[in-house]
CSV table of C-alpha atoms and ligand atoms in Angstrom, one decimal:
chain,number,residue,atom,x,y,z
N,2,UNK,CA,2.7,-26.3,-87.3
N,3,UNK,CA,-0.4,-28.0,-86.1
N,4,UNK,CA,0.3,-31.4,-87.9
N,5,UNK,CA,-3.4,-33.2,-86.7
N,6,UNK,CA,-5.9,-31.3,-85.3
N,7,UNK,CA,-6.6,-27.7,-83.6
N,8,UNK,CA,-9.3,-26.6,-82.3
N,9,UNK,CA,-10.8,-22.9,-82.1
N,10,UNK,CA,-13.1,-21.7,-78.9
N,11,UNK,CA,-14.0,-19.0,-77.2
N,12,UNK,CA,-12.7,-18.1,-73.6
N,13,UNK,CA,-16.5,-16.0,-73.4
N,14,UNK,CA,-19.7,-15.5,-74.6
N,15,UNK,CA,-19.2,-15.7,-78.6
N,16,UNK,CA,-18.6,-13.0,-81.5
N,17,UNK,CA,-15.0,-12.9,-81.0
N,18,UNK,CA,-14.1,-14.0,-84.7
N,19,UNK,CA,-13.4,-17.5,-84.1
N,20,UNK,CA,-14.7,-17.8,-88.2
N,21,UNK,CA,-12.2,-15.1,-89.0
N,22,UNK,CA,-9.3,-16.6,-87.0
N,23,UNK,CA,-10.6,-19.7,-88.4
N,24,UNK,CA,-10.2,-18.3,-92.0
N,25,UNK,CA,-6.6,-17.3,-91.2
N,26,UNK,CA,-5.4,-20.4,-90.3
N,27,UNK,CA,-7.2,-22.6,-93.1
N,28,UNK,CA,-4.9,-20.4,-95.7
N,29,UNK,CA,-1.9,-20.4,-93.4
N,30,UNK,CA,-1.8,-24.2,-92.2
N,31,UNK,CA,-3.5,-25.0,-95.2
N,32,UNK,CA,-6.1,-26.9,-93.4
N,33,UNK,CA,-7.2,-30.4,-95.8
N,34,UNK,CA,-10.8,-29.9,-93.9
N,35,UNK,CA,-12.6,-27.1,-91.6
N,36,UNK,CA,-15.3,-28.9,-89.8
N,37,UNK,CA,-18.0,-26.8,-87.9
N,38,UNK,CA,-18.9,-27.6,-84.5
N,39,UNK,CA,-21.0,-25.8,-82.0
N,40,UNK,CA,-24.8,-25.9,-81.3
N,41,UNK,CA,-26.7,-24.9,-84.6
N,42,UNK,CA,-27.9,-22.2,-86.9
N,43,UNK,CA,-27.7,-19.6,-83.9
N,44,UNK,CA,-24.2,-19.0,-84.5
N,45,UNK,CA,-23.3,-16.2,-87.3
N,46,UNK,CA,-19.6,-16.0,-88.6
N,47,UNK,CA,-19.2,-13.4,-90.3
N,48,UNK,CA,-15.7,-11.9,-92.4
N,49,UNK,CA,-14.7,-9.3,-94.9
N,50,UNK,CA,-12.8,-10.4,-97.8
N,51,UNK,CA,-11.8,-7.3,-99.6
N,52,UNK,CA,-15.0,-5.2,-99.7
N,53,UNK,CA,-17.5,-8.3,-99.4
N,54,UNK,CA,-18.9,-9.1,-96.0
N,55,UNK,CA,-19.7,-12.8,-95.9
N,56,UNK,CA,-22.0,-14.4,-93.3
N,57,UNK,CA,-22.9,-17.7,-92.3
N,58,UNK,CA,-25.3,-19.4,-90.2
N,59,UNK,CA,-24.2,-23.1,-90.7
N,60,UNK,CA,-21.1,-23.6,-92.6
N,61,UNK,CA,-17.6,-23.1,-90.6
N,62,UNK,CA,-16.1,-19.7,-92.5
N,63,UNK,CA,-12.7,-20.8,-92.3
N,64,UNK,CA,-13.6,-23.5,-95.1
N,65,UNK,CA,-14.7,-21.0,-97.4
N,66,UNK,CA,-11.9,-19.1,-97.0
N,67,UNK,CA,-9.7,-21.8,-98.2
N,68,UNK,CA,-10.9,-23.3,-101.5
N,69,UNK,CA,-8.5,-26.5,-101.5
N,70,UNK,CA,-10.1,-27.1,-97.8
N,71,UNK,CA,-13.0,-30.0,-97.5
N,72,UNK,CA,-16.3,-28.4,-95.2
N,73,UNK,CA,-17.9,-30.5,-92.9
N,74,UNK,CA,-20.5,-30.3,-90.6
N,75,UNK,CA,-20.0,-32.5,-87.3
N,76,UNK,CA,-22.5,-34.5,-86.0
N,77,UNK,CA,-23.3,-33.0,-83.1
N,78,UNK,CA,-24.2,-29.6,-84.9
N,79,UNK,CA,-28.1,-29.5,-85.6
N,80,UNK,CA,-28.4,-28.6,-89.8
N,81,UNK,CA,-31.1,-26.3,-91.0
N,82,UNK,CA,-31.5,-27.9,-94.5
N,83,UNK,CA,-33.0,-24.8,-95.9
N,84,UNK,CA,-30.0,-22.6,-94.8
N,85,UNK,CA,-27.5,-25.1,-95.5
N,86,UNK,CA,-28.5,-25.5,-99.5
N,87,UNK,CA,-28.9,-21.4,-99.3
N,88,UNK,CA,-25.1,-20.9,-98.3
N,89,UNK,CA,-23.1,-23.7,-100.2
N,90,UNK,CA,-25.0,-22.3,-103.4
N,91,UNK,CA,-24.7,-19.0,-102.7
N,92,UNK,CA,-20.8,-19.5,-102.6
N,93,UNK,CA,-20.6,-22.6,-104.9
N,94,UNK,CA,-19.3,-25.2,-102.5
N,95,UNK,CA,-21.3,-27.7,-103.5
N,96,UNK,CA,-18.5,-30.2,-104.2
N,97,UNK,CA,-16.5,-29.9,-101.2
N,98,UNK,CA,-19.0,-29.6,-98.5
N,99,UNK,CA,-20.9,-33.0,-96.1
N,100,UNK,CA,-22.9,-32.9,-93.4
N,101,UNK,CA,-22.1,-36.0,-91.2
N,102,UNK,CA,-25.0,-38.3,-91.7
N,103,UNK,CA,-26.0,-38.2,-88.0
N,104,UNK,CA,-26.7,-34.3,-87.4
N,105,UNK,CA,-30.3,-33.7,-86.5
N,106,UNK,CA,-32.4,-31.7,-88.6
N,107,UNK,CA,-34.2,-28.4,-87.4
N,108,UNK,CA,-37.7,-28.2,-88.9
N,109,UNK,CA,-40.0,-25.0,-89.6
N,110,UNK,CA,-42.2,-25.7,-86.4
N,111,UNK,CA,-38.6,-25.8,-84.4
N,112,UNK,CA,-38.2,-22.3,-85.5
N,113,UNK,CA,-41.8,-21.5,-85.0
N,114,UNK,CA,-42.0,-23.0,-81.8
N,115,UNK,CA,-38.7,-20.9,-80.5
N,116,UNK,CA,-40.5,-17.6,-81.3
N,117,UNK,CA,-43.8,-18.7,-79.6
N,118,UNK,CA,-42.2,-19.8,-76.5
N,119,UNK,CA,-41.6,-16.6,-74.2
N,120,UNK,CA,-39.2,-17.9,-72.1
N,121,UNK,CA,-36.7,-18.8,-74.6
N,122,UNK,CA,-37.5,-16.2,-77.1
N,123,UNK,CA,-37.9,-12.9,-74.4
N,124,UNK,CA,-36.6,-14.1,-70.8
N,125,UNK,CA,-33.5,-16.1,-72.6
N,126,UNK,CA,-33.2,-14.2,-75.6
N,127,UNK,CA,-32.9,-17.1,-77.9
N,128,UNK,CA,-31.8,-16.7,-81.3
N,129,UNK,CA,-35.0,-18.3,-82.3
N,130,UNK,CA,-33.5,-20.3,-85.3
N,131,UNK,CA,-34.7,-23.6,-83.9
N,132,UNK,CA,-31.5,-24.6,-82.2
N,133,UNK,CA,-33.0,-25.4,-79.2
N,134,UNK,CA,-36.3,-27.2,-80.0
N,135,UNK,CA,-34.2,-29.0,-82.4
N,136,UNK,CA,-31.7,-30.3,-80.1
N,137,UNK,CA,-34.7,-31.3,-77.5
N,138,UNK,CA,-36.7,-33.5,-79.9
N,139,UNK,CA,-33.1,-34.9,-80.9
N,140,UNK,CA,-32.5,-36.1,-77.1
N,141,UNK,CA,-36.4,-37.4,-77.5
N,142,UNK,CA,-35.0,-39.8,-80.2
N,143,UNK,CA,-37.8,-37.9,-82.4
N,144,UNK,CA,-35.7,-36.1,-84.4
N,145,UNK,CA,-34.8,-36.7,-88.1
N,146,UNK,CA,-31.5,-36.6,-88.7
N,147,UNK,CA,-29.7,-35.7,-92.3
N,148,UNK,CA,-29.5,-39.1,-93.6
N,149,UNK,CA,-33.4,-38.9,-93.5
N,150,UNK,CA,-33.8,-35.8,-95.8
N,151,UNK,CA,-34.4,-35.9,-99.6
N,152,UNK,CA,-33.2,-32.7,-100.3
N,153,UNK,CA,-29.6,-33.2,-98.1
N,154,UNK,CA,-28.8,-36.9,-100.8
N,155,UNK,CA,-25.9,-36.2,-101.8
N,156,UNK,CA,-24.5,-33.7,-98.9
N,157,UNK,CA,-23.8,-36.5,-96.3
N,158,UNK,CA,-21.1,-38.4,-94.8
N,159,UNK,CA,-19.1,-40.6,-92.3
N,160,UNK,CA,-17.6,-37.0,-91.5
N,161,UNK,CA,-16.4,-38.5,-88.1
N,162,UNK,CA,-14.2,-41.5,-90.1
N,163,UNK,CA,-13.0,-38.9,-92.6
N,164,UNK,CA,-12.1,-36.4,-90.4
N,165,UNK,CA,-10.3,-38.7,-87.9
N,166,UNK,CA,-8.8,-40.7,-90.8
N,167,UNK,CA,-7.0,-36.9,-92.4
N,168,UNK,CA,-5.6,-36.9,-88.8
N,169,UNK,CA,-4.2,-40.1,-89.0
N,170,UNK,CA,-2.4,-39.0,-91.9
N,171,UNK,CA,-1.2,-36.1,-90.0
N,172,UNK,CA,-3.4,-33.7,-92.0
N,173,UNK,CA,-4.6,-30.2,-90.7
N,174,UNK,CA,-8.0,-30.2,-89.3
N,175,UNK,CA,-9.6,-27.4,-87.8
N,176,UNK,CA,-12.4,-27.4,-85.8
N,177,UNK,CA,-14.6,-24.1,-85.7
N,178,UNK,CA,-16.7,-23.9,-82.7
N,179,UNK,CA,-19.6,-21.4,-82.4
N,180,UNK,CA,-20.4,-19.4,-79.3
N,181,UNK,CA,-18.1,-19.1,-76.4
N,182,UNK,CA,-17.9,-21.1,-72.6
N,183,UNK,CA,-20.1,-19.0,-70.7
N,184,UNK,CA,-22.9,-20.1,-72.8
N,185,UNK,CA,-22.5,-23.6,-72.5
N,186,UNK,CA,-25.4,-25.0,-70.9
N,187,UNK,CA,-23.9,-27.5,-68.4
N,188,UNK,CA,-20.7,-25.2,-67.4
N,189,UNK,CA,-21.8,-21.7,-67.7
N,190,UNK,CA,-22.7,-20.8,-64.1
N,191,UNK,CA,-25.2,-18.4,-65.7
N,192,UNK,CA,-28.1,-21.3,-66.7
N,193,UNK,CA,-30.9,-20.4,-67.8
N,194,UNK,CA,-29.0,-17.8,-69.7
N,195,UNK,CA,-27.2,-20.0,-72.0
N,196,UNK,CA,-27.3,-21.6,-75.2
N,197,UNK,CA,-28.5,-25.5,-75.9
N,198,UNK,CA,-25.1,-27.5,-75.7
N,199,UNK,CA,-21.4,-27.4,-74.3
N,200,UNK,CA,-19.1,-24.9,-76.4
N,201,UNK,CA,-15.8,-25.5,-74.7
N,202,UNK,CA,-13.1,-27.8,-76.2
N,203,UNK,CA,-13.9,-30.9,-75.9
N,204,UNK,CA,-17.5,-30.1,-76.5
N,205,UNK,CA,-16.5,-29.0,-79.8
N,206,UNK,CA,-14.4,-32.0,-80.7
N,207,UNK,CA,-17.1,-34.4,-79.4
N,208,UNK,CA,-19.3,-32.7,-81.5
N,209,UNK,CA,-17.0,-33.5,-84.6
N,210,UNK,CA,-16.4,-36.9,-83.3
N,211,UNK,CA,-12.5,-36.1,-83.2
N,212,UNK,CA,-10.4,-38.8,-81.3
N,213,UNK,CA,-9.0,-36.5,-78.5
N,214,UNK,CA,-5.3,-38.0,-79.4
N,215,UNK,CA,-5.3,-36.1,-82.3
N,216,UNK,CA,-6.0,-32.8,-80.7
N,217,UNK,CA,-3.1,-31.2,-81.3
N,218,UNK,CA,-3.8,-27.4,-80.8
N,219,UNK,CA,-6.5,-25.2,-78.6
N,220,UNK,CA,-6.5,-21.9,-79.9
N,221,UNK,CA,-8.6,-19.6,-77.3
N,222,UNK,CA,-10.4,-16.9,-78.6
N,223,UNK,CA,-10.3,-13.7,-76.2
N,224,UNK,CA,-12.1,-10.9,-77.1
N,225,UNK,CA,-10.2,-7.5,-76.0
N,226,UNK,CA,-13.7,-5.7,-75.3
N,227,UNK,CA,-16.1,-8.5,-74.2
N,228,UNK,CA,-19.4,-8.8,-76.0
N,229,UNK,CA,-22.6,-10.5,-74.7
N,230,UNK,CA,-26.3,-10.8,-77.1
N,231,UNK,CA,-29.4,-11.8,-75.1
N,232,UNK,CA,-29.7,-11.8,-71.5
N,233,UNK,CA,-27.6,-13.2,-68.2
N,234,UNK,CA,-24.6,-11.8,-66.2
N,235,UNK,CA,-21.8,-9.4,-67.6
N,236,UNK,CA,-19.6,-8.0,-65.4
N,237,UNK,CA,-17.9,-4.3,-65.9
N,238,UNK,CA,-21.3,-3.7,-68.7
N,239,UNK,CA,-20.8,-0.7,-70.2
N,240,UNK,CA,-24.1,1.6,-70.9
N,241,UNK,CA,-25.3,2.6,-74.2
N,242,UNK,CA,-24.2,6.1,-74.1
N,243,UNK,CA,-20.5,4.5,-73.3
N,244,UNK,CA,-20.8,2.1,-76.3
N,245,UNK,CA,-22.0,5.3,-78.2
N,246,UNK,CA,-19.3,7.6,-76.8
N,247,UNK,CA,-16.1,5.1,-77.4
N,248,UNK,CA,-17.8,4.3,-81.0
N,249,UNK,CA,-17.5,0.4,-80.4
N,250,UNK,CA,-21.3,-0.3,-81.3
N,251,UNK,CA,-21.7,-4.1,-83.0
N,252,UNK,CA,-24.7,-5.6,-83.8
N,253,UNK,CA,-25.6,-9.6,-83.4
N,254,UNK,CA,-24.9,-11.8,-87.0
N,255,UNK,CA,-28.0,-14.1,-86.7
N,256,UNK,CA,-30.4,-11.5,-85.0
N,257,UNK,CA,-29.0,-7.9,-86.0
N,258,UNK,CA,-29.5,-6.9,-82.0
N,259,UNK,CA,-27.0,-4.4,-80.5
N,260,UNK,CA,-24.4,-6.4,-78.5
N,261,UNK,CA,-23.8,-5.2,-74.8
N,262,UNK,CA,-20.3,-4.8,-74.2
N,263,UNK,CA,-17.9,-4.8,-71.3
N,264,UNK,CA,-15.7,-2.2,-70.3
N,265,UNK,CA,-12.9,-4.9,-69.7
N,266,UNK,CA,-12.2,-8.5,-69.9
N,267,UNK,CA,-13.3,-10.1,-65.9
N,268,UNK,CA,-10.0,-11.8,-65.0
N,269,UNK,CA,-11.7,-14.4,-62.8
N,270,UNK,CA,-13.7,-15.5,-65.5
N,271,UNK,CA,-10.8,-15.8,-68.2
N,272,UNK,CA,-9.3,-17.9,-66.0
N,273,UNK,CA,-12.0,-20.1,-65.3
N,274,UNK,CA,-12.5,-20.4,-69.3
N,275,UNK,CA,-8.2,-21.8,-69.6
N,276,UNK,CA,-9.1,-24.3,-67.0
N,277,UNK,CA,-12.2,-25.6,-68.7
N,278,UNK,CA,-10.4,-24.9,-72.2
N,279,UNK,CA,-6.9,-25.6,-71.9
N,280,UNK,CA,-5.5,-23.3,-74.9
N,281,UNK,CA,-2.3,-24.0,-76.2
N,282,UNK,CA,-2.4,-20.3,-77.8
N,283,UNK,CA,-4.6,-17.5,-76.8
N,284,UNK,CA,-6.2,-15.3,-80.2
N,285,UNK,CA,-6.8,-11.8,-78.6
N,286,UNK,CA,-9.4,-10.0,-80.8
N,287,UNK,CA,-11.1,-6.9,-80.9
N,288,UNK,CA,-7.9,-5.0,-80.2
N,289,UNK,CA,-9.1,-1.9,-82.3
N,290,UNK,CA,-12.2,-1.5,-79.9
N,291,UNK,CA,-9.4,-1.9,-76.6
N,292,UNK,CA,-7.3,1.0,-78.2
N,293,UNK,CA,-8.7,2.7,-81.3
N,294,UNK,CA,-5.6,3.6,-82.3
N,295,UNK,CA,-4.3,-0.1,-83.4
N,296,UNK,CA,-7.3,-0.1,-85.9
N,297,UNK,CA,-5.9,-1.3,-89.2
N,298,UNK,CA,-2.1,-1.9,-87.8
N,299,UNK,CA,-0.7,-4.7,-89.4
N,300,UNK,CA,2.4,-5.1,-87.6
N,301,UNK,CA,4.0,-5.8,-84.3
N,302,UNK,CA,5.5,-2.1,-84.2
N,303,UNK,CA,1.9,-0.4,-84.8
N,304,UNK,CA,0.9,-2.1,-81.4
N,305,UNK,CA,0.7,0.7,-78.5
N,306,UNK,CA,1.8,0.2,-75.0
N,307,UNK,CA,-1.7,-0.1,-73.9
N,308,UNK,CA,-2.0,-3.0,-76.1
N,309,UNK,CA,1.2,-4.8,-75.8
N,310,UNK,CA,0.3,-4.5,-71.6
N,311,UNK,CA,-3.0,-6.2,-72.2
N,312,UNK,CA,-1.2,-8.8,-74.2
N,313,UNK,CA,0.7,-9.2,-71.2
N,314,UNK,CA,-1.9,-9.2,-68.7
N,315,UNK,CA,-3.4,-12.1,-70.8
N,316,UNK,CA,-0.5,-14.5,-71.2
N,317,UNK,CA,0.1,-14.0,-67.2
N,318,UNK,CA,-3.6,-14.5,-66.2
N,319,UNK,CA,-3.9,-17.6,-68.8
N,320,UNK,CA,-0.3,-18.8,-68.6
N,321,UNK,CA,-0.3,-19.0,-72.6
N,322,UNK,CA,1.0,-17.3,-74.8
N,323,UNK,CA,-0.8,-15.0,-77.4
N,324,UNK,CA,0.2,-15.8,-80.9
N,325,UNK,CA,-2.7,-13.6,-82.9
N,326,UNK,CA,-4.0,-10.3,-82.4
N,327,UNK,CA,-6.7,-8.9,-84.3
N,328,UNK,CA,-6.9,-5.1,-85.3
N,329,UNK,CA,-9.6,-4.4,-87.3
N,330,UNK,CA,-12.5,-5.7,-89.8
N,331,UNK,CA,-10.5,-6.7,-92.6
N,332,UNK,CA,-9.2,-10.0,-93.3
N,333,UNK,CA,-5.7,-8.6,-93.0
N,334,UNK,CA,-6.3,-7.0,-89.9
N,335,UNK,CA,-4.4,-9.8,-87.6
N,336,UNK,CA,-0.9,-9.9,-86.8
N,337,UNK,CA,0.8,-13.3,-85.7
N,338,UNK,CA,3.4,-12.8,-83.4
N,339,UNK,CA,6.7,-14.6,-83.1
N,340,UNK,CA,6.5,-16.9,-79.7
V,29,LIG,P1,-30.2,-19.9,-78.5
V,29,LIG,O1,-29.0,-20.8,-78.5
V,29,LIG,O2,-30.5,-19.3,-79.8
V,29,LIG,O3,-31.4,-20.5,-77.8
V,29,LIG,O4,-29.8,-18.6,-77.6
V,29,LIG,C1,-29.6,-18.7,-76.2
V,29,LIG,C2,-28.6,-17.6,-75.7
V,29,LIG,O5,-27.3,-17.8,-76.3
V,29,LIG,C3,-29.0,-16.2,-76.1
V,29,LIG,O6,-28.6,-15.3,-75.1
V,29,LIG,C4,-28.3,-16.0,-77.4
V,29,LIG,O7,-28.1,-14.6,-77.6
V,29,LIG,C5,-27.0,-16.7,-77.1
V,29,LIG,N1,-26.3,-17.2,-78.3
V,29,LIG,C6,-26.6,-18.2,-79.1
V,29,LIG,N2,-25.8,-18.4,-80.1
V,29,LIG,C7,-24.9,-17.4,-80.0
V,29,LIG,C8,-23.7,-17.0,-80.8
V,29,LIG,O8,-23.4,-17.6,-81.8
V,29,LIG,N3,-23.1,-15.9,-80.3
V,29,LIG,C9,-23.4,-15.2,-79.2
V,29,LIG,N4,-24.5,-15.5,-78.5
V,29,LIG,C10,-25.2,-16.6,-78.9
V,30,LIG,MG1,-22.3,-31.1,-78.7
């Protein structure tokens, strides 16, 4: 299907299982490289395969999921070295994972200086992994980048040429973005309250270095039951005891904090998100925390009205079609519908 490029975002504020959805479509398009885009370490994908839950900070989950897939890291993703050896060790990918030569390096006192900095690390509720500070002495042309680091020889490439090159040969790519729109921080109304960088579309494919004539898919992550970690506007937030009460609690990757949810998805901002976004297909996730009752329901006829109208209510307010719906934790939880 997508014979170049597609590219996975988030209509929202992140932890929608753009890693999971990512996953899926490595095996099913049989994607020749996942590339991780996104901000930094601050992101956590997280996915169960069979009874193991696997989490990363840095590396794209959708390349793990597929072991003929090559793992990148774009250059426009800040690499915490220490994390970086951590995961492709931890899951032996050793010989299929690069970091583009140009991504800047977060250091211990970036981390150190997030946590000491109240504004970021109260008022903003910043991940405190560095991101930030990282990215700052970057745009101060202070930074090191992973060329520079003895420990990363041997990790590093022109992942820019060798991603653009696949799609010349009309490989699969997929792009894996981290956080969602309303957290980017020059198109998220909500500044202060957003993350270091841009996480719409073309954000993510600038931060992979992806010739946009080769973008051949935008697949827009909506999650069913919004989420939001940290502070800044959500509309329709439901309270704790309502979180407790319709037994939807989730808890943040990176930072283990309780997410605050949303009783339902703000229309005005979902549209918003399509015209920054452009999706060609809309993933709707979450579905089992929308309507307990799909939890586990692995096929179109398991779907309850109430789902099937939110489908609906989603294709008409984003004029695309939804071609994935997610039902539950497990990797087998999604269901791609015929469009
Ligand atoms: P920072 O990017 O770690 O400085 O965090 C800034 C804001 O973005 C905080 O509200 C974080 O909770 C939020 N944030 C950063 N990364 C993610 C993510 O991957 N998912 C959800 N929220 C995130
Ligand atoms: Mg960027």
């Amino acid at each position: 299907m997508f014979m170049s490029a597609v590219i996975i975002t988030d209509a929202l504020w992140g932890d929608s299982g753009k890693g999971k959805i990512s996953a899926y479509l490595a095996r099913a398009e049989n994607a020749s490289y996942v590339v991780r885009c996104g901000t930094g370490t601050n992101a956590g994908h997280s996915l169960y395969f069979g009874k193991n839950l696997v989490k990363l900070n840095q590396l794209p989950l959708g390349g793990l999921a597929n072991p003929k897939s090559q793992i990148r890291i774009g250059s426009g993703v800040v690499v915490d070295p220490e994390i970086f050896l951590r995961e492709i060790k931890e899951y032996h990918l050793q010989k299929r994972t690069k970091i583009d030569f140009r991504c800047a390096i977060i250091e211990p006192r970036h981390k150190q200086a997030e946590s000491n900095d109240s504004n970021l690390s109260k008022k903003i509720g910043s991940t405190k992994t560095g991101t930030g500070f990282a990215r700052a002495e970057f745009i101060m042309r202070r930074a090191r980048q992973a060329k520079d680091v003895k420990e990363l020889k041997g990790f590093t490439s022109d992942a820019a040429k060798e991603i653009n090159d696949a799609c010349l040969k009309k490989k699969t790519v997929i792009l894996e973005g981290s956080q969602g729109t309303f957290l980017s921080l020059a198109l998220s109304p909500d500044y202060p309250f957003t993350t270091s960088d841009n996480c719409t579309t073309l954000a993510l494919a600038d931060d992979a270095g992806l010739n946009w004539k080769y973008i051949k898919d935008v697949v827009m992550i909506v999650k069913a039951v919004p989420s939001r970690v940290g502070e800044g506007p959500m509309p329709f937030e439901l309270s704790s005891e309502e979180i407790e009460k319709r037994d939807i609690r989730e808890y943040g990757v990176t930072t283990g904090r309780p997410r605050r949810k949303a009783a339902r998805i703000d229309w005005n901002l979902l549209k918003y998100a399509t015209m920054l976004n452009g999706p060609t297909q809309i993933a709707l996730t979450f579905c089992d925390h929308f309507d307990l009752e799909v939890k586990g329901v692995r096929e179109v006829k398991g779907l309850t009205a109430k789902v099937k109208n939110l489908i609906k209510k989603v294709e008409k307010v984003t004029q695309t079609p939804v071609t994935l719906v997610e039902t539950g934790k497990d990797f087998e939880d999604i269901i791609a519908l015929k469009r």
